[in-house]
Structure formats: C-alpha cells, structure tokens
CSV table of C-alpha atoms in Angstrom, one decimal:
chain,number,residue,atom,x,y,z
C,21,MET,CA,133.4,92.4,114.5
C,22,THR,CA,132.5,93.2,118.1
C,23,LEU,CA,129.8,91.1,119.9
C,24,ASN,CA,127.7,94.3,120.4
C,25,HIS,CA,127.8,95.0,116.8
C,26,TYR,CA,126.8,91.4,116.0
C,27,LEU,CA,123.9,91.4,118.5
C,28,LYS,CA,122.6,94.7,117.0
C,29,TYR,CA,122.3,93.1,113.5
C,30,GLU,CA,121.8,89.5,114.8
C,31,PRO,CA,118.8,88.6,112.4
C,32,PHE,CA,120.8,89.7,109.4
C,33,TYR,CA,123.8,87.7,110.4
C,34,VAL,CA,121.8,84.6,111.3
C,35,ALA,CA,119.9,84.8,108.0
C,36,LEU,CA,123.2,85.2,106.1
C,37,LEU,CA,124.7,82.2,107.9
C,38,VAL,CA,121.7,80.0,107.3
C,39,THR,CA,121.8,81.1,103.6
C,40,THR,CA,125.5,80.5,103.3
C,41,LEU,CA,125.4,77.1,104.8
C,42,MET,CA,122.6,76.0,102.7
C,43,LEU,CA,124.3,77.4,99.5
C,44,ILE,CA,127.5,75.4,100.2
C,45,ASN,CA,125.7,72.2,101.2
C,46,ASN,CA,123.4,72.1,98.2
C,47,SER,CA,126.2,73.1,95.8
C,48,ILE,CA,128.3,70.2,96.9
C,49,ASN,CA,125.2,68.0,96.5
C,50,ALA,CA,124.6,69.3,93.0
C,51,THR,CA,128.2,68.8,91.9
C,52,SER,CA,128.2,65.3,93.5
C,53,ILE,CA,125.1,64.4,91.4
C,54,LEU,CA,126.9,65.7,88.2
C,55,MET,CA,130.1,63.8,89.1
C,56,GLU,CA,128.1,60.5,89.8
C,57,ALA,CA,126.3,60.8,86.5
C,58,LYS,CA,129.6,61.2,84.6
C,59,ARG,CA,131.2,58.2,86.4
C,60,SER,CA,128.1,56.0,85.5
C,61,GLY,CA,127.9,57.3,81.9
C,62,THR,CA,124.4,58.9,82.5
C,63,THR,CA,123.5,61.9,80.4
C,64,LEU,CA,122.4,64.8,82.6
C,65,VAL,CA,121.7,68.5,81.8
C,66,TRP,CA,124.3,70.4,84.1
C,67,TRP,CA,121.7,72.7,85.4
C,68,HIS,CA,119.1,70.2,86.5
C,69,PRO,CA,120.8,69.3,89.8
C,70,PHE,CA,121.5,72.9,90.7
C,71,VAL,CA,117.9,73.8,90.1
C,72,THR,CA,116.5,70.9,92.3
C,73,GLU,CA,119.1,71.4,95.0
C,74,TYR,CA,118.9,75.2,95.3
C,75,SER,CA,115.0,75.2,95.1
C,76,SER,CA,115.2,72.8,98.1
C,77,ALA,CA,117.6,75.2,99.8
C,78,LEU,CA,115.6,78.2,99.1
C,79,SER,CA,112.4,76.5,100.4
C,80,PHE,CA,114.1,75.7,103.7
C,81,VAL,CA,115.5,79.3,104.1
C,82,LEU,CA,111.8,80.6,103.5
C,83,LEU,CA,110.5,78.1,106.2
C,84,PHE,CA,113.4,78.8,108.7
C,85,PRO,CA,111.6,81.7,110.5
C,86,VAL,CA,108.6,79.5,111.0
C,87,ILE,CA,110.7,76.8,112.7
C,88,LEU,CA,112.0,79.7,114.9
C,89,TRP,CA,108.5,80.7,115.8
C,90,LEU,CA,107.5,77.3,116.7
C,91,LEU,CA,110.4,76.9,118.9
C,92,LYS,CA,109.6,80.2,120.6
C,93,ARG,CA,105.8,79.3,120.9
C,94,PHE,CA,106.3,75.6,121.9
C,95,PRO,CA,109.9,75.4,123.4
C,96,LEU,CA,111.2,72.1,124.6
C,97,GLN,CA,111.0,71.8,128.3
C,98,TRP,CA,111.7,69.1,130.8
C,99,LYS,CA,108.1,69.7,132.1
C,100,MET,CA,105.6,67.6,130.0
C,101,PRO,CA,108.4,66.7,127.4
C,102,GLY,CA,106.1,64.1,125.8
C,103,ARG,CA,103.5,66.6,124.7
C,104,ARG,CA,106.1,69.0,123.2
C,105,LEU,CA,107.9,66.2,121.4
C,106,ALA,CA,104.6,65.1,120.0
C,107,ALA,CA,103.8,68.6,118.9
C,108,HIS,CA,107.1,69.0,117.1
C,109,PHE,CA,106.7,65.7,115.4
C,110,PHE,CA,103.4,66.9,113.8
C,111,PHE,CA,105.2,70.2,113.0
C,112,SER,CA,107.9,68.3,111.3
C,113,ILE,CA,105.2,66.6,109.1
C,114,GLY,CA,103.9,70.1,108.2
C,115,PHE,CA,107.4,71.3,107.7
C,116,SER,CA,108.0,68.5,105.2
C,117,VAL,CA,104.8,69.1,103.2
C,118,SER,CA,105.4,72.8,103.1
C,119,HIS,CA,108.9,72.1,101.9
C,120,ILE,CA,107.8,69.9,99.1
C,121,VAL,CA,105.1,72.3,97.9
C,122,LEU,CA,107.6,75.1,97.8
C,123,PHE,CA,110.4,73.3,96.0
C,124,VAL,CA,108.0,71.8,93.5
C,125,MET,CA,106.6,75.3,92.6
C,126,LEU,CA,110.0,76.6,92.2
C,127,ARG,CA,111.1,73.8,90.0
C,128,ASN,CA,108.0,73.9,88.0
C,129,LEU,CA,108.7,77.7,87.4
C,130,VAL,CA,112.3,77.4,86.4
C,131,PHE,CA,111.8,74.2,84.3
C,132,SER,CA,108.8,75.8,82.4
C,133,LEU,CA,111.0,78.9,81.7
C,134,GLN,CA,113.5,76.5,80.1
C,135,GLY,CA,110.6,74.7,78.1
C,136,VAL,CA,110.9,71.6,80.0
C,137,ASP,CA,108.2,69.7,81.9
C,138,TYR,CA,109.0,68.9,85.4
C,139,VAL,CA,107.3,65.9,87.0
C,140,TYR,CA,107.9,65.5,90.8
C,141,SER,CA,106.7,62.0,91.2
C,142,GLU,CA,104.0,59.5,90.0
C,143,ASP,CA,103.7,58.0,93.5
C,144,PHE,CA,103.3,60.9,95.9
C,145,LEU,CA,103.1,58.7,99.0
C,146,GLU,CA,106.4,56.9,98.3
C,147,SER,CA,108.1,60.3,97.4
C,148,PHE,CA,106.8,61.9,100.6
C,149,VAL,CA,108.2,59.1,102.7
C,150,TYR,CA,111.5,59.5,101.0
C,151,GLU,CA,111.4,63.3,101.5
C,152,TYR,CA,110.1,63.1,105.0
C,153,ARG,CA,113.1,61.1,106.3
C,154,LYS,CA,115.4,63.9,105.1
C,155,ASP,CA,113.1,66.8,106.1
C,156,ALA,CA,112.5,65.4,109.6
C,157,TRP,CA,116.3,65.0,110.1
C,158,VAL,CA,116.8,68.6,108.9
C,159,TYR,CA,114.1,69.8,111.3
C,160,CYS,CA,115.7,68.0,114.3
C,161,LEU,CA,119.2,69.3,113.4
C,162,THR,CA,117.7,72.9,113.1
C,163,ILE,CA,116.2,72.5,116.6
C,164,ALA,CA,119.4,71.3,117.9
C,165,GLY,CA,121.4,74.0,116.1
C,166,CYS,CA,119.0,76.7,117.5
C,167,TYR,CA,119.6,75.6,121.2
C,168,SER,CA,123.3,75.2,120.7
C,169,TYR,CA,123.5,78.7,119.2
C,170,ARG,CA,121.4,80.1,122.1
C,171,PHE,CA,123.7,78.4,124.7
C,172,ILE,CA,126.8,79.6,123.1
C,173,LEU,CA,125.4,83.2,122.7
C,174,SER,CA,124.2,83.2,126.3
C,175,ARG,CA,127.8,82.3,127.4
C,176,LEU,CA,129.4,85.1,125.3
C,177,ARG,CA,126.8,87.7,126.4
C,178,GLY,CA,126.8,86.5,130.1
C,179,GLU,CA,123.6,85.3,131.8
C,180,ALA,CA,122.4,87.2,134.8
C,181,VAL,CA,120.6,85.9,138.0
C,182,PRO,CA,119.4,87.9,141.0
C,183,VAL,CA,121.8,87.9,143.7
C,184,ALA,CA,118.8,87.2,145.9
C,185,ASP,CA,118.6,83.9,144.4
C,186,GLY,CA,122.0,83.0,145.7
C,187,GLU,CA,123.6,82.6,149.0
C,188,GLU,CA,124.7,86.1,149.3
C,189,ALA,CA,121.3,87.6,150.0
C,190,ALA,CA,118.9,84.8,150.3
C,191,GLY,CA,116.2,86.9,152.1
C,192,GLU,CA,115.9,89.9,149.9
C,193,GLN,CA,112.7,90.5,148.1
C,194,VAL,CA,113.8,93.3,145.9
C,195,PRO,CA,117.1,92.6,143.9
C,196,GLU,CA,119.7,95.2,144.4
C,197,ARG,CA,122.3,93.3,142.3
C,198,PHE,CA,122.6,90.7,139.5
C,199,LEU,CA,125.3,88.1,139.3
C,200,VAL,CA,126.4,87.7,135.7
C,201,ARG,CA,128.1,84.6,134.6
C,202,LYS,CA,130.2,85.0,131.4
C,203,LEU,CA,132.8,82.8,129.9
C,204,GLY,CA,133.6,81.1,133.2
C,205,LYS,CA,133.8,84.4,135.2
C,206,GLU,CA,131.3,86.1,137.5
C,207,PHE,CA,130.8,89.7,138.2
C,208,VAL,CA,128.0,91.8,139.8
C,209,VAL,CA,125.8,94.3,138.0
C,210,ASN,CA,123.8,96.9,140.3
C,211,ALA,CA,120.1,96.9,139.4
C,212,ASP,CA,120.4,100.7,139.5
C,213,ASP,CA,122.9,100.6,136.6
C,214,VAL,CA,120.2,98.9,134.4
C,215,GLU,CA,118.8,101.5,132.0
C,216,TRP,CA,116.0,99.5,130.5
C,217,LEU,CA,114.5,96.1,130.1
C,218,GLU,CA,113.6,94.1,127.1
C,219,ALA,CA,111.5,90.9,126.8
C,220,ALA,CA,113.0,88.2,124.6
C,221,GLY,CA,111.1,84.9,124.8
C,222,ASN,CA,111.9,83.2,128.2
C,223,TYR,CA,114.3,86.0,129.0
C,224,VAL,CA,114.4,89.5,129.8
C,225,ASN,CA,117.4,91.4,128.5
C,226,LEU,CA,119.1,93.9,130.9
C,227,HIS,CA,120.5,96.9,129.0
C,228,VAL,CA,123.5,98.3,130.8
C,229,GLY,CA,125.0,100.9,128.6
C,230,GLU,CA,126.0,99.1,125.5
C,231,LYS,CA,126.0,95.7,127.1
C,232,VAL,CA,123.1,93.3,127.3
C,233,TYR,CA,122.6,90.6,129.8
C,234,PRO,CA,119.8,88.0,129.5
C,235,LEU,CA,117.9,87.1,132.7
C,236,ARG,CA,115.6,84.1,132.8
C,237,SER,CA,112.3,85.7,133.9
C,238,THR,CA,109.2,87.3,132.6
C,239,MET,CA,108.8,91.0,132.2
C,240,SER,CA,105.9,91.2,134.7
C,241,ARG,CA,107.7,89.1,137.3
C,242,LEU,CA,110.9,91.2,137.1
C,243,LEU,CA,109.0,94.5,137.0
C,244,ASP,CA,107.0,93.6,140.0
C,245,ALA,CA,110.3,93.1,141.8
C,246,LEU,CA,111.9,96.3,140.5
C,247,THR,CA,109.2,98.8,140.8
C,248,GLU,CA,110.4,99.9,144.2
C,249,ARG,CA,113.8,100.6,142.5
C,250,GLY,CA,112.2,103.1,140.1
C,251,PHE,CA,111.4,100.9,137.1
C,252,ALA,CA,108.3,101.2,135.2
C,253,ARG,CA,106.6,99.5,132.2
C,254,ILE,CA,106.3,101.5,129.1
C,255,HIS,CA,105.4,98.7,126.6
C,256,ARG,CA,104.3,95.0,126.6
C,257,SER,CA,107.9,94.1,125.9
C,258,ARG,CA,109.7,97.0,127.6
C,259,GLY,CA,110.4,98.5,131.0
C,260,ILE,CA,112.6,101.4,131.9
C,261,ASN,CA,114.6,102.8,134.8
C,262,LEU,CA,113.1,106.1,135.6
C,263,ASN,CA,116.4,107.6,136.8
C,264,TYR,CA,117.6,107.5,133.1
C,265,VAL,CA,114.8,109.2,131.4
C,266,GLU,CA,115.8,112.4,129.6
C,267,SER,CA,112.6,113.6,127.9
C,268,ILE,CA,109.1,112.4,126.9
C,269,THR,CA,107.7,113.4,123.6
C,270,PRO,CA,103.9,112.7,123.1
C,271,LEU,CA,102.8,111.6,119.6
C,272,GLU,CA,99.4,112.1,117.7
C,273,SER,CA,98.6,108.5,118.1
C,274,GLY,CA,98.5,108.7,121.9
C,275,ASP,CA,101.9,106.8,122.3
C,276,CYS,CA,105.1,108.6,123.5
C,277,THR,CA,108.7,108.5,122.7
C,278,VAL,CA,111.0,108.3,125.8
C,279,ALA,CA,114.6,109.5,125.4
C,280,LEU,CA,117.2,108.2,127.6
C,281,LYS,CA,120.2,110.1,128.8
C,282,SER,CA,122.4,107.8,126.8
C,283,GLY,CA,120.5,108.9,123.6
C,284,LYS,CA,118.5,105.7,123.2
C,285,GLN,CA,114.8,106.4,122.3
C,286,LEU,CA,112.1,103.9,123.2
C,287,SER,CA,108.4,103.9,122.2
C,288,MET,CA,105.8,103.9,125.0
C,289,SER,CA,102.4,102.5,124.5
C,290,ARG,CA,99.5,104.7,125.4
C,291,ARG,CA,98.3,101.7,127.5
C,292,TYR,CA,101.0,102.4,130.0
C,293,ARG,CA,101.2,106.1,129.7
C,294,ASP,CA,99.1,107.1,132.7
C,295,ASN,CA,100.7,104.7,135.1
C,296,PHE,CA,104.2,105.7,133.9
C,297,ARG,CA,103.5,109.5,134.6
C,298,GLN,CA,102.2,108.6,138.1
C,299,GLN,CA,105.5,106.8,138.8
C,300,PHE,CA,107.6,109.4,137.2
C,301,ALA,CA,105.9,112.2,139.1
C,302,GLY,CA,106.3,110.2,142.2
C,303,ARG,CA,110.0,110.1,141.7
C-alpha cells in the first residue's frame, strides 16, 4: 500500500483500524471474564461477556466520529489551555453518558432476543462513577492517539512552510516557494507547481500532482497571499491555480465543475463563480 493510496481512502482505513483494535481488545476482555469465572467455579453463560464487551465496543465506534468533530471544533492549544481542558472534561461526561445509553440499549435488544432480562444497575450513580472512570480514560487515550496519529502522518506526508517565513526570503510578501520537511529531509516546492488547495482543519493541503503537503494556515490567508500568483477561490474549502484549468462546465444549479489538466475535477460554488471568471479572464 502506498501513502497516496492510504490518504485517498484514509477515513475507511481509520474506521477499519479503530474497529479492529476495539474487536481485539474486547475479545480479550470477554475471554478473560470467562476464564476467571471458570477458575472461581462461577457459572456463566458463554455469550454474556461477549455481548457486554462487544456492545461497549460498538458504542465507542459509533461515538468515535463525535470525538473527532469535537477535536476539530475545540482543538487543544497552548493559548487558553484551561478553557479547552475544561470543555473536554464536560465533553468526556457527555461521552460517558452517551456510551452507557448506547450499550444498555444494545444489550437490552440482544438479551431480549434471547428471552433474558437485562438489568444494568440498581444504583445508577455508583455505576456511572464506575463507568466514567473507564470512559474518561478512553476519551483521553483517544485524544492522545489522534494527535499522535496526526503528528506521524504529517511527518510521512511532509509539512510545508512558506520560504518567506525562513531566513532565505524574510522580506517576501507573496510566497514563491514552500519548504517541505519530510522524514528529516527538506526540499523546496514552487508555488507555481501547486495545482489546487484544500482546507483541512487548521491546515491547507497543497496538491502537487499526486502528492499532498499540509501547510498550517487558513484558506483565506493563503489565497490572499497567492492571488498575485494566479490562484482563485472556487469553494469555501478549495482554491485553484488558474494555470492548471482545462475546462469549466456550468451546471443547472448554478455551480460549475472545473476540470484540471491532470484530469482532476473540482466543484465550484456559484458564490465564487463571478470572481473566478474575472480572475480567469484577467489571466
């Protein structure tokens, strides 16, 4: 598997990885419960621990996209860290409550199909404290895992910075080149070689052929700097290098489809259509 292939199907592989890890972890937990019951001489129906463990795992997998959204909406930053930590503390409580509600519903469903009554707890407060200890830890590990994953991926992909931010061209206002740091190496990418831009959270992805380099910036800030080099905005989350435009196809909705010389097709919002045409005609 190549890195470009992985990045193309990244959501699928991330979902597969998380599901696989939860399946392995909770299978070990379930079999451990059975082994401990056998050692102590306790009678336990074999499928009970698998239902309880798998329902918990499935509930986490369903809530995982919510954690990703919260991290995107409320990223941990050195600026005002107390507020963000406090926010995620309350989010962890909401995550725990949601997790409990989901796995109780799943267990009730499976147990009822087997003709067995399922009782979660007679003391909800005590049970919630018990579950929250584990859920809060899982929530923290998930956040740490997400940032570790992003750090590793950024090193594999290579992270770009404008050369103007370094010593080589400190006085430039319009970046002509980007310095890419990848796996301990550095190389230069010309701004004119960037075909299109894609907003991705706190980054803007620079698409150069089949390669993608993340740049820490906002789409508006970067396009303001690159307009003089022939870049135009075509969508809230996309910008394009006019030199690589092959054709423009209007749609009935008022939007357009922009085809690049590489064969890549991008949708253009009608909100940016007129400004794009003015810039394109000016080129």
